[in-house]
Amino acid sequence: MAITPLTTVETVRGKFSQAIVEITDFRGEQTIVLKPESLVAVCTYLQKRLQYTFLSTITAVDWPERVPRYDVVYQLLSIPNVSELRLKVRVGALGEEHPSLPTVTSVWPGANWYEREIYDLFGILFDGHPDLRRILMPMDWTTHPLRKDYPLTGFDLPEPYWGGQVPYDTDPGVGSQTLRTPGGRELNESRSKINPEREPGTPRP
Amino acid sequence: MRQQEIENYYTIEESEPLGDRQHVDTMTINMGPQHPSTHGVLRLILTIEGEMVVKAVPDIGFLHTGIEKTAEAKTYHQALVLTDRMDYLAPLCNNLGYALAVEKLLGIEDEVNDKIKYTRVLLTELQRIASHLVWLGTHALDLGAMSVFLYCFREREMILDVFEYVSGVRMMTSYICPGGLQADLPPGLDQKVRAFTDVFPARLQEYHDLLTNNQLWLERTKGVATLNADDAIAYGASGPVLRSSGVVWDIRKAFPYSGYEKFDFDIPVGSNGDVYDRYLVRMLEMDQSLNIVNQALEGLPPGPHRVLNPKVAPPPKWQITGSMEALIHHFKLYTEGYRPPKGEVFVRTESPKGELGFYIVSDGTAKPYRMHVRAPSFANLEALPLMVEGHFLADVVSAIGSIDIVLGEVDR
Amino acid sequence: MEQVKNPWEPVQTFSNTQTPRLARGKELHVKNGDFGILTTQVNKIIEWGRSSSLWPATFGLACCAIEMMATSADRFDLARFGAEVFRASPRQADLMIVAGRCSIKMAPVLRQIYDQMPDPKWVISMGACASCGGVFNNYAIVQGVDKIVPVDIFVPGCPPTPEMLLFGFNELQRKIREGIPNPPDPLKDSGLKLVGPIGEEL
């Protein structure tokens, strides 16, 4: 049986009838709105059984007046069947600062950066994400710019912004190694441990 | 595969007598954001052991422009100019993706006539060649071949002359807009394009002669930075990166848009997924694009350059000068914009870098409620650590060049 | 005895709106205790030499970088004016062409690269985004790099054509030849500390 968006929707409806909130069809594009707790189960099923192996993108939409506030949108693609599908999850209780949602990096490893981007720009947390850091904004940024209540030109910051703060105090680093520590700001972490008297070029005591 | 390579490397190291070395030292080095080979402002944090890269962590965002947020404050027509500046090597392909998405949202796909479709195909395929030429020039420059850069820019200037003739601008044309084209095609365009298509096959052969069988080029590219098909799909890599791994996938064939189903062309596919295959796939793609350009030029039908829907397209100039209603209509269309119905669309197109997707949410007003761009370079760059870990430090440059990232699109 | 004047003392104050030109027809040799003809002529030769062999740092940020590459390629050929030696290291460069939009994340890097360049040095702000933010008046983009580094020449356009960049480049050469100094450093007297990735306080 050929897998098309419509048959996928029917299959998911049959298999996960409890998980579905709503199914919409706009301009021929099928959208399944899921409950957050069953997201990973549905994604795993789609990836393993229905060959939705290609994750096009994940993004979020902010609806500040609505509860739940955010839509998290997954665009799936099945390369063997030439079929596309959109999944949607609604998160964010009233007044919740950082709503959370299970990660799908175990299903599609490429989801890693998309989820980091959503965390960066919307402040949505992904439980179980291996490396949830900011990706686009500076590491010390405290706000989430793509939220609707964030002004386009940003909040009033000292002018120039980077003069008052230190944009580089958090370094992504690799494992335990970082290019510099937050306090000392040396070139390398181990540099502070070097005895200057033992450094090359200095006479031994 | 990659894990195996790293393990092999360590096994060899451990089997050797350590001598006076007590342990294997790793060093963390910083590459970028100002580095000539990072094609913009990419920063890589590399952990190296000797000459071998053990871990690579890309750090992006140095060109974060807030395009998605800015688009929410513009009307649909104004947001078009922002899309030019994402993938700045292929502005017209971005315009096309955005225009198709807005047209789908408006539901006027069927009203777009063949002249508009053929012109869009003609220009975006020229743009694909131009983008690949810049890629080839800079990639070869990174690997030490200076003259290819000069040759590639020579041909690119011919394409930019065509764009300048059509739209008045060399790079950021914004020529393809929702509802058609910004202006009618100027007379004599076919001669301009033919001037390019006549000389280009010989020039392309010149590049093949320079590089394809060049021993130095083969040494730097063959078997370097391999990416297998499963990894490429799992990480969402698309475009030439995916095709070089052996996956036959081209949006132009799978989801034909803008009349691509009427054109006859092939999809070049690699087999090894290394730098050399990516190079060859792009080189052959230029050939196919040239083929499409010729077909589009031959089949270019006459017709209006805008859809005839008054909700989207302004009245023609002769009406504006003669009729007050037409003038008011024109004024309102450009100040207030058009209002698509509530809904959301995701349209994917094949840009030179890969799958370019526009996700636009409309809340029924004249401004997009949310515009998200699925940038091909973003996903391709995510797969970079898979390619370079376990390889030599010098091959990082070759890998970055081969995936053809544009940081304007990665960071948006 | 009269204090010897610093030869690098600004001969004219900087104007934001108009590039000042030196008065023509000034007598070269006046016996009033100033520098004599030899010194002024040597300065002229030095300035001529500097303006004719500017080494730009490869500092491409965004779209304008592609046009900058096109400027250095064969059709427009920046080498005609002695500036074809694009240096990857800022330590070997004396001209920074800020080509493209500068984000807030990139700003400290930009400043650090400027500080790493040896004196004398010049900055060309290429394009609307680098000069004033361009179409991107938003939270992410620095609204003009002249808030971070002193900019000698602003080249408008989005992106400027290579001809425009060449014109801006020629104007910079004229500024150097006529001894017009750099504009004041925007961060010098502001009391703001800029800390770059290495941690030098500037």
Short mmCIF file of C-alpha atoms in Angstrom, two decimals, chain A residues 24 26-29 31 47 53-65 71 73 75-80 82-86 88 107-114 116-117 121-122 131 133-139 144-153 168 170-175 177-180 188, chain B residues 26-30 33 43 45-47 55-62 64 66 68-73 103-107 109 232-238 242 247-249 251 254-255 341-348 355 359 361-363 368-375 377-379 381-382 385 410-412:
data_model
loop_
_atom_site.label_atom_id
_atom_site.label_comp_id
_atom_site.label_asym_id
_atom_site.label_seq_id
_atom_site.Cartn_x
_atom_site.Cartn_y
_atom_site.Cartn_z
CA THR A 24 -6.58 19.72 9.97
CA PHE A 26 -5.35 23.33 4.66
CA ARG A 27 -4.38 23.67 0.98
CA GLY A 28 -3.84 19.93 0.80
CA GLU A 29 -1.38 19.83 3.71
CA THR A 31 -1.57 18.48 10.09
CA GLN A 47 10.04 7.00 11.57
CA THR A 53 13.07 9.23 8.08
CA PHE A 54 13.70 12.81 7.02
CA LEU A 55 12.93 15.61 9.45
CA SER A 56 12.66 18.80 7.44
CA THR A 57 12.39 21.25 10.26
CA ILE A 58 11.07 21.95 13.72
CA THR A 59 9.78 25.35 14.60
CA ALA A 60 7.49 27.06 17.05
CA VAL A 61 4.72 29.62 16.86
CA ASP A 62 3.81 31.90 19.72
CA TRP A 63 0.14 32.70 20.39
CA PRO A 64 0.34 34.86 23.52
CA GLU A 65 -3.43 35.10 24.11
CA ASP A 71 2.70 25.50 18.85
CA VAL A 73 5.62 22.25 14.57
CA GLN A 75 7.73 18.93 9.29
CA LEU A 76 8.29 15.33 8.27
CA LEU A 77 9.20 13.91 4.93
CA SER A 78 9.27 10.38 3.67
CA ILE A 79 11.82 10.09 0.88
CA PRO A 80 10.86 6.59 -0.38
CA VAL A 82 7.40 11.11 -1.50
CA SER A 83 5.02 12.04 1.25
CA GLU A 84 5.00 14.95 3.66
CA LEU A 85 3.27 15.45 6.96
CA ARG A 86 3.08 18.07 9.67
CA LYS A 88 1.98 19.85 15.92
CA VAL A 107 14.25 9.57 16.71
CA TRP A 108 15.97 12.01 14.37
CA PRO A 109 19.49 13.08 15.45
CA GLY A 110 19.15 16.14 13.23
CA ALA A 111 16.51 17.53 15.59
CA ASN A 112 19.32 18.58 17.92
CA TRP A 113 19.98 22.00 16.44
CA TYR A 114 16.35 22.76 15.69
CA ARG A 116 18.34 24.33 20.45
CA GLU A 117 17.12 27.06 18.13
CA LEU A 121 14.39 31.97 20.38
CA PHE A 122 11.25 30.86 22.27
CA ASP A 131 23.03 19.61 24.71
CA ARG A 133 22.36 25.54 24.87
CA ARG A 134 21.75 28.76 23.03
CA ILE A 135 22.71 28.50 19.40
CA LEU A 136 22.07 31.79 17.62
CA MET A 137 22.10 34.48 20.29
CA PRO A 138 25.12 35.22 22.47
CA MET A 139 25.61 32.80 25.33
CA HIS A 144 13.90 34.89 23.92
CA PRO A 145 13.54 37.23 20.96
CA LEU A 146 10.98 35.46 18.78
CA ARG A 147 8.27 35.61 21.41
CA LYS A 148 5.49 37.95 20.42
CA ASP A 149 5.89 40.10 23.53
CA TYR A 150 9.50 40.83 22.64
CA PRO A 151 9.86 44.12 20.78
CA LEU A 152 11.36 43.95 17.32
CA THR A 153 14.21 46.29 18.11
CA TYR A 168 31.99 35.63 25.84
CA THR A 170 30.35 31.15 28.49
CA ASP A 171 32.24 29.16 25.99
CA PRO A 172 30.74 26.11 24.33
CA GLY A 173 33.96 24.25 24.89
CA VAL A 174 34.49 20.60 24.33
CA GLY A 175 33.93 18.20 27.17
CA GLN A 177 38.08 21.56 28.09
CA THR A 178 37.18 25.16 27.50
CA LEU A 179 39.03 27.91 25.80
CA ARG A 180 38.83 29.96 28.96
CA ASN A 188 43.25 27.82 28.46
CA THR B 26 44.60 16.62 23.08
CA MET B 27 44.48 20.29 22.32
CA THR B 28 41.48 22.53 21.82
CA ILE B 29 41.82 25.09 19.09
CA ASN B 30 39.54 27.77 17.85
CA PRO B 33 34.73 33.29 13.27
CA ARG B 43 33.30 29.27 14.38
CA ILE B 45 35.97 24.50 18.26
CA LEU B 46 38.20 21.62 17.35
CA THR B 47 39.77 19.14 19.71
CA LYS B 55 35.85 16.41 18.14
CA ALA B 56 34.43 19.33 16.25
CA VAL B 57 31.80 21.65 17.71
CA PRO B 58 30.37 24.29 15.37
CA ASP B 59 29.36 27.56 16.97
CA ILE B 60 26.98 29.56 14.83
CA GLY B 61 24.93 32.69 15.25
CA PHE B 62 27.57 35.27 14.41
CA HIS B 64 22.03 36.11 13.28
CA GLY B 66 16.52 38.32 13.04
CA GLU B 68 12.12 35.74 10.92
CA LYS B 69 11.20 38.34 13.53
CA THR B 70 11.55 41.24 11.11
CA ALA B 71 9.26 39.52 8.59
CA GLU B 72 6.48 39.55 11.18
CA ALA B 73 6.56 43.35 11.13
CA GLU B 103 0.86 32.07 -3.51
CA LYS B 104 -0.13 28.79 -1.92
CA LEU B 105 -1.39 30.64 1.12
CA LEU B 106 -3.44 32.93 -1.10
CA GLY B 107 -4.64 30.03 -3.20
CA GLU B 109 -1.27 28.87 -7.65
CA ALA B 232 22.77 12.16 5.76
CA ILE B 233 19.04 11.45 5.97
CA ALA B 234 19.04 11.22 9.77
CA TYR B 235 20.70 14.60 10.06
CA GLY B 236 18.45 16.19 7.46
CA ALA B 237 21.18 16.92 4.96
CA SER B 238 19.79 17.78 1.56
CA LEU B 242 22.50 14.15 0.20
CA VAL B 247 20.21 9.17 -2.41
CA VAL B 248 18.22 10.09 -5.49
CA TRP B 249 16.27 13.01 -4.11
CA ILE B 251 12.56 18.41 -4.90
CA ALA B 254 9.69 14.78 -6.25
CA PHE B 255 7.40 17.77 -5.69
CA PRO B 341 -6.89 33.59 4.78
CA LYS B 342 -6.03 32.04 8.13
CA GLY B 343 -3.87 28.99 7.76
CA GLU B 344 -0.38 27.71 7.43
CA VAL B 345 1.67 26.35 4.54
CA PHE B 346 5.04 24.75 4.16
CA VAL B 347 6.55 24.92 0.70
CA ARG B 348 9.83 23.29 -0.15
CA GLU B 355 15.88 21.80 0.46
CA TYR B 359 6.71 27.82 6.67
CA VAL B 361 1.48 31.11 9.29
CA SER B 362 -1.23 33.62 8.49
CA ASP B 363 -3.70 34.98 10.99
CA PRO B 368 2.79 37.10 8.16
CA TYR B 369 2.11 35.94 11.70
CA ARG B 370 5.17 33.73 11.62
CA MET B 371 7.67 32.98 8.92
CA HIS B 372 10.13 30.18 9.49
CA VAL B 373 12.75 29.19 6.99
CA ARG B 374 14.02 25.67 6.71
CA ALA B 375 17.55 26.55 5.68
CA SER B 377 22.84 24.99 5.07
CA PHE B 378 21.69 24.79 8.68
CA ALA B 379 21.03 21.05 8.44
CA LEU B 381 26.30 22.14 8.74
CA GLU B 382 24.86 20.03 11.53
CA PRO B 385 31.11 16.94 12.82
CA VAL B 410 22.39 29.22 8.68
CA ASP B 411 21.90 32.03 11.17
CA ARG B 412 19.08 33.91 9.42
#
